[in-house]
Amino acid sequence: MKDLNIYESNGEQSLFVNKTRAELAPPDTQAQTYNIIIDDSEQYQEMDGFGASFTDSAAYLIHQVLSPEQREELMRRLFDAAEGIGLSVIRNPMGASDYARDFYSYNDLPEGDTDPELVKFSIGHDEADIIPLMKEAVRLNPQLKLMGSPWSPPGWMKTSGSMIGGELIEEYYPVYAEYFVRYIKAYAEHGSSVYAITPQNESLYSPGHYPGMIFPAEDQARFIKEHLKPSFIRNGIDTKILCYDHNWDKPEYPLTVLNQALEAVDGVAWHWYGGRPTAQTDVFQAFPDKEVHFTEGSGGEWIPPFEQAFSNVMRTGIEILRNYSKSFVLWNMALDENNGPAVPGFGKSTCRGIVTVHQETRDLTYTLDYYALAHFSKHIRPKAVRIGSSSNETVRSVAFRNTDGSIAVVLFNDSEEANNVQVQMPGTEEALSFRMEAKSAVTLAFGA
């Protein structure tokens, strides 16, 4: 087993530590042993990658609050595969989300005005902080993929007349389709190709204090089939269209959209705030030619103890990947010491960023989410293919073969006690045996 890189996390003070083989804990004769067999004859989905979101709040903190030296260090540690963790997917809000300094879309008008020709369309807001960071991220990782998701259309397109609440007025379906076309073209002018979009973030949730919109499954299917996809075709746009963009607990929604708008939809986007990741497999098995993407999961104060929070990302991340997802994207790239900024009237925020940018002191702190993502993104690279690996609810595993032939295995001991692990790689009789402490994670990167 030459060229073996090992990374271990074992508690808050020991996160993603690079170790030698000799530094792994030896098996304990009193502990249970779990055999993890890696089988590259089994092949599943190809990865796009891992990442988070440059929300308005995150982009502002990174681009304006940090010093140039801090920003350079952070961007390198986020996106450079050699010096950092090589994040390769960004999923950005199209306009304001809950994590923005104010409400905005790309076509804001005085109350009562409309603009069906989108004469006043502009991504000028994004040009201040978001687009400069996107350019730097692409420079550091040319394989980076950008996804776009609106929390709300412009208020004048909705029954509420506001970015809060309401539904999309049917008269504006073709206008809203053109809105996506304008967004994709505008970003292309800045050198950022939009890989995929979703028509609506969290289509079944309409918050009362930040942008959102109910978009029923039948309506979303009609919008995609009759307006969005035809607009993309007319404009020569090959950006993927992912439906739903919401929790695992309502798989009937994407099934409805796929049944009604099959050829116009490229896949399904999922969140982790309800249900189980097996919903991804259920829908994939019904439509095996459609992509599976995980586009949002946030840690926060509702999982306060370190161990529970770290375990949640590791456990759920492994299961997301074992259920056919091509991406694993957490939420805010950065938040401040108060878990903000958030839109006016939002109240107390409980989300956690990949990093914390302290507005008062301008200190930069890497959170547990950064190190948990690192266990996946550092060595599972874009276009890696998931291969077979033994896994159970005690020692969870996922394995990928990269395009250079190297194999990355992510392990998580999800029990309350230490366990021995024996990893058997394909093509060799030698096994790697070691002890994993309770709730610890290990990434093994085997060279080609």
Coordinates of C-alpha atoms in Angstrom, one line a residue:
M1 CA 0.0 0.0 0.0
K2 CA 2.3 2.7 -1.2
D3 CA 1.4 6.4 -1.4
L4 CA -1.1 6.1 1.4
N5 CA -2.4 9.4 2.8
I6 CA -4.3 9.2 6.1
Y7 CA -6.5 11.9 7.7
E8 CA -8.2 11.5 11.1
S9 CA -10.6 13.5 13.2
N10 CA -11.0 12.4 16.8
G11 CA -12.5 15.2 18.8
E12 CA -12.7 19.0 18.7
Q13 CA -8.9 19.4 19.2
S14 CA -7.9 16.8 16.6
L15 CA -9.6 17.6 13.3
F16 CA -8.4 16.3 9.9
V17 CA -4.9 15.5 11.1
N18 CA -2.6 14.1 8.5
K19 CA -1.1 10.9 10.0
T20 CA 1.4 8.2 8.9
R21 CA 0.3 4.6 8.9
A22 CA 2.4 3.9 12.0
E23 CA 0.5 6.7 13.8
L24 CA -2.8 4.9 13.4
A25 CA -4.0 3.3 16.6
P26 CA -3.3 -0.5 16.6
P27 CA -6.3 -2.9 16.8
D28 CA -7.6 -3.6 20.3
T29 CA -8.1 -7.3 21.0
Q30 CA -11.1 -6.4 23.2
A31 CA -12.9 -4.5 20.5
Q32 CA -15.2 -5.6 17.7
T33 CA -13.6 -5.8 14.2
Y34 CA -15.4 -4.5 11.1
N35 CA -14.2 -5.6 7.7
I36 CA -14.5 -3.0 5.0
I37 CA -14.1 -4.6 1.6
I38 CA -13.5 -2.2 -1.3
D39 CA -14.9 -3.6 -4.6
D40 CA -14.1 -1.5 -7.7
S41 CA -16.1 -4.0 -9.9
E42 CA -19.2 -2.2 -8.4
Q43 CA -19.6 1.3 -9.9
Y44 CA -22.2 3.9 -9.2
Q45 CA -22.4 7.7 -9.8
E46 CA -19.7 10.1 -11.0
M47 CA -19.0 13.0 -8.6
D48 CA -19.3 16.6 -9.4
G49 CA -18.0 17.5 -6.0
F50 CA -18.4 19.2 -2.7
G51 CA -19.0 22.8 -1.6
A52 CA -21.1 25.5 0.0
S53 CA -22.8 28.8 -1.0
F54 CA -21.6 32.4 -1.5
T55 CA -24.7 33.9 -0.1
D56 CA -24.8 37.7 0.0
S57 CA -23.8 37.5 3.7
A58 CA -20.9 35.1 3.1
A59 CA -19.6 37.0 0.1
Y60 CA -19.7 40.3 2.0
L61 CA -17.8 38.9 5.0
I62 CA -15.1 37.3 2.9
H63 CA -14.7 40.0 0.3
Q64 CA -15.1 43.1 2.5
V65 CA -14.5 42.2 6.2
L66 CA -11.4 40.1 5.8
S67 CA -8.1 41.6 4.9
P68 CA -6.7 40.8 1.4
E69 CA -4.2 38.5 3.1
Q70 CA -6.9 36.6 5.1
R71 CA -9.1 36.4 2.0
E72 CA -6.2 34.9 -0.1
E73 CA -5.5 32.3 2.6
L74 CA -9.2 31.4 3.0
M75 CA -9.8 31.1 -0.8
R76 CA -6.7 28.9 -1.2
R77 CA -7.7 26.7 1.7
L78 CA -11.2 26.3 0.3
F79 CA -10.6 25.8 -3.4
D80 CA -7.0 24.7 -4.0
A81 CA -6.8 20.9 -4.1
A82 CA -3.1 20.8 -3.1
E83 CA -2.9 23.5 -0.4
G84 CA -6.6 23.3 0.6
I85 CA -9.6 21.0 0.5
G86 CA -10.4 21.5 -3.2
L87 CA -14.1 22.5 -3.1
S88 CA -15.6 22.1 -6.5
V89 CA -19.3 23.0 -6.3
I90 CA -20.8 26.4 -5.5
R91 CA -24.6 26.7 -5.1
N92 CA -25.5 30.4 -5.0
P93 CA -28.9 32.1 -4.4
M94 CA -30.2 34.0 -7.3
G95 CA -31.0 37.2 -5.4
A96 CA -31.6 37.5 -1.7
S97 CA -32.0 34.5 0.6
D98 CA -32.4 34.5 4.4
Y99 CA -28.7 35.2 4.6
A100 CA -28.5 38.6 2.9
R101 CA -28.0 42.1 4.2
D102 CA -31.3 43.2 2.5
F103 CA -34.0 42.1 0.1
Y104 CA -33.1 42.1 -3.6
S105 CA -33.7 40.3 -6.9
Y106 CA -32.3 41.0 -10.3
N107 CA -35.3 43.0 -11.3
D108 CA -36.5 45.2 -8.4
L109 CA -39.2 47.8 -9.2
P110 CA -41.3 50.4 -7.3
E111 CA -44.5 48.9 -5.9
G112 CA -47.1 48.6 -8.6
D113 CA -44.7 48.6 -11.6
T114 CA -44.0 45.6 -13.9
D115 CA -41.3 44.9 -16.4
P116 CA -42.3 42.0 -18.6
E117 CA -39.5 42.8 -21.1
L118 CA -37.0 42.7 -18.2
V119 CA -35.6 46.0 -19.4
K120 CA -34.3 46.7 -15.9
F121 CA -32.7 43.2 -15.3
S122 CA -29.3 43.5 -13.7
I123 CA -26.9 41.3 -11.7
G124 CA -25.2 44.5 -10.5
H125 CA -25.6 43.5 -6.9
D126 CA -23.5 40.3 -7.4
E127 CA -20.7 42.2 -9.1
A128 CA -19.7 43.8 -5.8
D129 CA -18.7 40.7 -3.8
I130 CA -20.1 37.4 -5.3
I131 CA -18.6 37.6 -8.8
P132 CA -15.1 38.6 -7.7
L133 CA -15.1 35.6 -5.3
M134 CA -16.4 33.3 -8.1
K135 CA -13.6 34.4 -10.4
E136 CA -11.0 33.7 -7.8
A137 CA -12.5 30.3 -7.0
V138 CA -12.5 29.3 -10.6
R139 CA -8.9 30.4 -10.9
L140 CA -7.9 28.2 -8.0
N141 CA -10.1 25.3 -9.2
P142 CA -10.9 25.4 -12.9
Q143 CA -13.2 22.3 -12.5
L144 CA -15.6 24.4 -10.3
K145 CA -19.3 24.0 -11.1
L146 CA -21.8 26.8 -10.2
M147 CA -25.5 26.1 -9.4
G148 CA -28.1 28.8 -9.1
S149 CA -31.3 28.7 -7.0
P150 CA -33.8 31.6 -6.5
W151 CA -35.4 32.0 -3.1
S152 CA -38.0 34.1 -4.8
P153 CA -38.8 35.7 -8.2
P154 CA -39.0 39.5 -8.3
G155 CA -42.0 40.5 -6.1
W156 CA -43.9 42.0 -9.1
M157 CA -44.2 38.5 -10.6
K158 CA -45.9 37.1 -7.6
T159 CA -49.4 37.1 -6.1
S160 CA -48.1 38.7 -2.9
G161 CA -46.4 41.5 -4.8
S162 CA -43.4 40.8 -2.5
M163 CA -40.4 38.5 -2.3
I164 CA -42.1 37.2 0.8
G165 CA -44.9 34.7 0.3
G166 CA -47.2 34.3 -2.6
E167 CA -47.0 32.2 -5.8
L168 CA -45.7 32.9 -9.3
I169 CA -48.5 34.5 -11.4
E170 CA -49.1 32.2 -14.4
E171 CA -49.0 35.2 -16.8
Y172 CA -45.3 35.6 -15.8
Y173 CA -44.2 32.1 -16.5
P174 CA -42.5 32.9 -19.8
V175 CA -41.0 36.1 -18.3
Y176 CA -39.6 34.1 -15.4
A177 CA -38.1 31.7 -17.8
E178 CA -36.4 34.6 -19.6
Y179 CA -35.2 35.8 -16.2
F180 CA -33.1 32.5 -15.8
V181 CA -31.8 33.0 -19.4
R182 CA -30.6 36.5 -18.5
Y183 CA -29.0 35.3 -15.3
I184 CA -27.0 32.6 -17.1
K185 CA -25.9 34.9 -19.9
A186 CA -24.9 37.7 -17.5
Y187 CA -22.8 35.3 -15.4
A188 CA -21.2 33.9 -18.6
E189 CA -20.1 37.4 -19.5
H190 CA -18.1 37.4 -16.2
G191 CA -16.5 34.0 -17.0
S192 CA -18.8 31.9 -14.8
S193 CA -20.6 29.1 -16.5
V194 CA -23.8 28.1 -14.7
Y195 CA -23.8 24.3 -14.6
A196 CA -27.3 23.8 -13.2
I197 CA -30.3 25.7 -11.8
T198 CA -33.4 24.9 -9.8
P199 CA -36.6 26.8 -10.4
Q200 CA -37.2 27.4 -6.7
N201 CA -35.4 26.8 -3.4
E202 CA -37.6 24.8 -1.0
S203 CA -40.6 24.7 -3.2
L204 CA -43.0 23.6 -0.3
Y205 CA -42.0 26.2 2.2
S206 CA -43.1 29.9 2.3
P207 CA -41.4 31.7 5.2
G208 CA -43.0 34.8 6.7
H209 CA -39.8 36.7 7.3
Y210 CA -37.5 36.1 4.3
P211 CA -37.8 35.5 0.6
G212 CA -39.6 32.3 -0.4
M213 CA -42.4 31.0 -2.5
I214 CA -44.7 27.9 -2.8
F215 CA -44.3 26.3 -6.2
P216 CA -46.6 23.2 -6.4
A217 CA -45.2 20.2 -8.2
E218 CA -47.7 20.4 -11.1
D219 CA -47.0 24.1 -11.6
Q220 CA -43.2 23.5 -11.5
A221 CA -43.5 20.7 -14.0
R222 CA -45.5 22.9 -16.3
F223 CA -43.2 25.9 -15.9
I224 CA -40.1 23.7 -16.7
K225 CA -41.7 21.8 -19.6
E226 CA -43.6 24.6 -21.3
H227 CA -41.4 27.6 -20.6
L228 CA -38.0 27.1 -19.0
K229 CA -36.6 24.3 -21.1
P230 CA -37.9 25.8 -24.4
S231 CA -36.3 29.1 -23.5
F232 CA -33.0 27.3 -22.8
I233 CA -33.2 25.5 -26.2
R234 CA -34.0 28.8 -28.1
N235 CA -31.0 30.4 -26.5
G236 CA -28.6 27.5 -27.0
I237 CA -28.2 27.1 -23.2
D238 CA -27.2 23.7 -21.9
T239 CA -27.4 24.5 -18.2
K240 CA -29.0 21.5 -16.3
I241 CA -32.5 21.9 -14.8
L242 CA -32.9 20.2 -11.4
C243 CA -36.4 20.1 -9.8
Y244 CA -37.7 20.2 -6.2
D245 CA -34.6 21.5 -4.2
H246 CA -36.2 20.5 -0.9
N247 CA -36.3 17.9 1.8
W248 CA -36.2 14.1 1.6
D249 CA -39.6 13.8 3.3
K250 CA -41.7 14.6 0.2
P251 CA -40.4 12.3 -2.6
E252 CA -43.8 12.5 -4.3
Y253 CA -43.0 16.0 -5.4
P254 CA -40.0 15.2 -7.6
L255 CA -41.8 12.1 -8.8
T256 CA -44.7 14.2 -10.0
V257 CA -42.4 16.7 -11.7
L258 CA -40.4 13.9 -13.4
N259 CA -43.6 12.1 -14.5
Q260 CA -45.0 15.3 -16.0
A261 CA -41.9 17.0 -17.4
L262 CA -39.6 14.0 -18.0
E263 CA -37.4 15.1 -20.9
A264 CA -37.1 18.7 -19.7
V265 CA -35.7 17.8 -16.3
D266 CA -32.1 16.6 -15.7
G267 CA -32.3 15.6 -12.1
V268 CA -33.5 16.2 -8.5
A269 CA -32.0 18.5 -5.8
W270 CA -32.4 17.5 -2.2
H271 CA -32.0 19.1 1.3
W272 CA -31.5 17.3 4.7
Y273 CA -34.0 19.1 7.0
G274 CA -36.6 16.3 6.9
G275 CA -36.8 12.7 5.9
R276 CA -34.1 10.2 5.2
P277 CA -31.4 10.1 2.4
T278 CA -32.8 6.8 1.1
A279 CA -35.5 9.0 -0.6
Q280 CA -32.7 9.9 -3.1
T281 CA -32.4 6.2 -4.1
D282 CA -36.1 5.7 -4.2
V283 CA -36.5 8.4 -6.8
F284 CA -33.3 7.5 -8.6
Q285 CA -34.5 3.9 -9.0
A286 CA -37.8 5.2 -10.6
F287 CA -35.8 7.5 -12.9
P288 CA -32.3 6.0 -13.2
D289 CA -31.3 8.4 -16.0
K290 CA -31.9 11.5 -13.9
E291 CA -29.1 13.0 -11.7
V292 CA -29.2 13.1 -7.9
H293 CA -27.8 16.2 -6.2
F294 CA -27.6 17.3 -2.6
T295 CA -27.7 21.1 -2.6
E296 CA -28.2 22.3 1.0
G297 CA -27.6 21.2 4.5
S298 CA -26.6 23.5 7.4
G299 CA -25.3 22.8 10.8
G300 CA -26.2 25.1 13.6
E301 CA -27.2 25.7 17.2
W302 CA -30.0 23.1 17.0
I303 CA -27.1 20.5 17.1
P304 CA -25.0 22.3 19.8
P305 CA -22.5 19.8 21.1
F306 CA -19.4 19.4 19.0
E307 CA -19.6 15.6 18.7
Q308 CA -23.2 15.5 17.6
A309 CA -22.7 18.3 15.0
F310 CA -19.5 16.8 13.5
S311 CA -21.1 13.3 13.5
N312 CA -24.2 14.7 11.7
V313 CA -22.1 16.0 8.8
M314 CA -20.0 12.8 8.6
R315 CA -22.8 10.3 9.0
T316 CA -25.2 12.1 6.7
G317 CA -22.5 13.0 4.1
I318 CA -21.6 9.3 3.7
E319 CA -25.3 8.3 3.4
I320 CA -26.0 11.1 0.9
L321 CA -23.2 9.7 -1.3
R322 CA -24.2 6.1 -0.8
N323 CA -27.7 7.2 -2.1
Y324 CA -26.4 8.3 -5.6
S325 CA -25.7 12.0 -5.0
K326 CA -23.3 13.6 -7.4
S327 CA -22.8 16.6 -5.1
F328 CA -22.7 17.3 -1.4
V329 CA -23.2 21.0 -0.7
L330 CA -23.4 22.7 2.7
W331 CA -25.0 26.1 3.2
N332 CA -23.2 29.4 4.0
M333 CA -19.5 29.6 3.1
A334 CA -19.1 32.1 5.9
L335 CA -21.1 33.7 8.7
D336 CA -20.2 36.1 11.5
E337 CA -19.9 35.6 15.2
N338 CA -23.7 36.1 15.5
N339 CA -24.5 33.6 12.7
G340 CA -25.4 36.5 10.3
P341 CA -25.9 38.8 8.7
A342 CA -29.5 37.9 7.9
V343 CA -32.2 39.9 6.2
P344 CA -34.0 42.6 8.2
G345 CA -36.7 41.1 10.5
F346 CA -35.2 37.6 10.4
G347 CA -34.5 37.4 14.2
K348 CA -31.9 35.2 15.8
S349 CA -30.0 33.0 13.4
T350 CA -28.9 29.5 14.3
C351 CA -27.0 28.4 11.2
R352 CA -23.2 27.8 11.1
G353 CA -20.9 28.7 8.2
I354 CA -18.0 26.8 6.8
V355 CA -15.9 29.5 8.4
T356 CA -16.7 32.2 10.9
V357 CA -15.6 35.8 10.1
H358 CA -15.7 37.9 13.3
Q359 CA -16.9 41.3 12.3
E360 CA -15.8 42.9 15.5
T361 CA -12.3 41.5 15.6
R362 CA -11.9 40.5 12.0
D363 CA -10.6 37.1 13.1
L364 CA -11.1 34.1 10.8
T365 CA -12.1 30.7 12.3
Y366 CA -12.5 27.4 10.5
T367 CA -15.5 25.6 11.8
L368 CA -16.1 21.8 12.2
D369 CA -18.0 21.9 8.9
Y370 CA -14.8 22.8 7.1
Y371 CA -13.0 19.9 8.5
A372 CA -15.9 17.5 7.9
L373 CA -16.1 18.6 4.3
A374 CA -12.4 18.1 4.0
H375 CA -12.7 14.4 4.8
F376 CA -14.7 14.1 1.5
S377 CA -13.5 16.8 -0.8
K378 CA -9.7 16.6 -0.3
H379 CA -9.3 13.2 -2.0
I380 CA -12.7 12.5 -3.7
R381 CA -12.1 14.7 -6.8
P382 CA -14.4 15.7 -9.6
K383 CA -15.3 12.9 -12.0
A384 CA -14.4 10.3 -9.3
V385 CA -16.7 7.2 -9.5
R386 CA -18.2 5.7 -6.4
I387 CA -17.3 2.0 -6.0
G388 CA -18.4 -0.7 -3.7
S389 CA -17.6 -0.6 0.0
S390 CA -18.9 -2.6 3.0
S391 CA -20.9 -0.3 5.3
N392 CA -23.2 -0.6 8.3
E393 CA -24.7 1.6 11.0
T394 CA -21.7 1.1 13.2
V395 CA -18.8 1.7 10.8
R396 CA -20.1 3.7 7.8
S397 CA -18.0 3.9 4.7
V398 CA -18.0 5.3 1.1
A399 CA -15.3 4.8 -1.5
F400 CA -14.4 6.4 -4.8
R401 CA -11.9 5.8 -7.6
N402 CA -10.5 9.0 -9.1
T403 CA -9.6 9.5 -12.7
D404 CA -5.9 9.0 -11.9
G405 CA -6.7 5.5 -10.5
S406 CA -6.3 6.5 -6.8
I407 CA -8.9 5.4 -4.4
A408 CA -10.4 7.4 -1.5
V409 CA -12.2 5.8 1.4
V410 CA -14.1 7.8 4.0
L411 CA -14.9 5.9 7.3
F412 CA -16.9 7.0 10.3
N413 CA -17.3 5.1 13.5
D414 CA -20.9 5.9 14.4
S415 CA -20.9 3.9 17.7
E416 CA -20.4 5.0 21.3
E417 CA -17.3 2.8 21.6
A418 CA -14.0 2.1 19.9
N419 CA -14.0 -0.4 17.1
N420 CA -11.3 -2.1 15.0
V421 CA -11.5 -1.6 11.2
Q422 CA -9.8 -3.8 8.6
V423 CA -9.8 -2.3 5.1
Q424 CA -9.3 -4.7 2.2
M425 CA -8.4 -3.0 -1.0
P426 CA -9.0 -4.5 -4.5
G427 CA -6.1 -6.4 -6.1
T428 CA -4.1 -7.0 -2.9
E429 CA -4.2 -9.6 -0.1
E430 CA -2.8 -7.1 2.4
A431 CA -5.3 -5.4 4.6
L432 CA -5.0 -2.2 6.6
S433 CA -6.0 -2.7 10.2
F434 CA -6.4 -0.1 12.9
R435 CA -8.6 1.1 15.8
M436 CA -11.2 3.9 15.4
E437 CA -12.3 5.7 18.5
A438 CA -16.1 6.4 19.0
K439 CA -17.4 9.1 16.7
S440 CA -14.1 9.5 14.8
A441 CA -13.6 9.8 11.1
V442 CA -10.8 8.6 8.9
T443 CA -10.1 9.3 5.2
L444 CA -7.7 6.9 3.5
A445 CA -6.3 8.0 0.1
F446 CA -4.5 5.1 -1.7
G447 CA -2.3 6.2 -4.6
A448 CA -2.8 4.7 -8.1

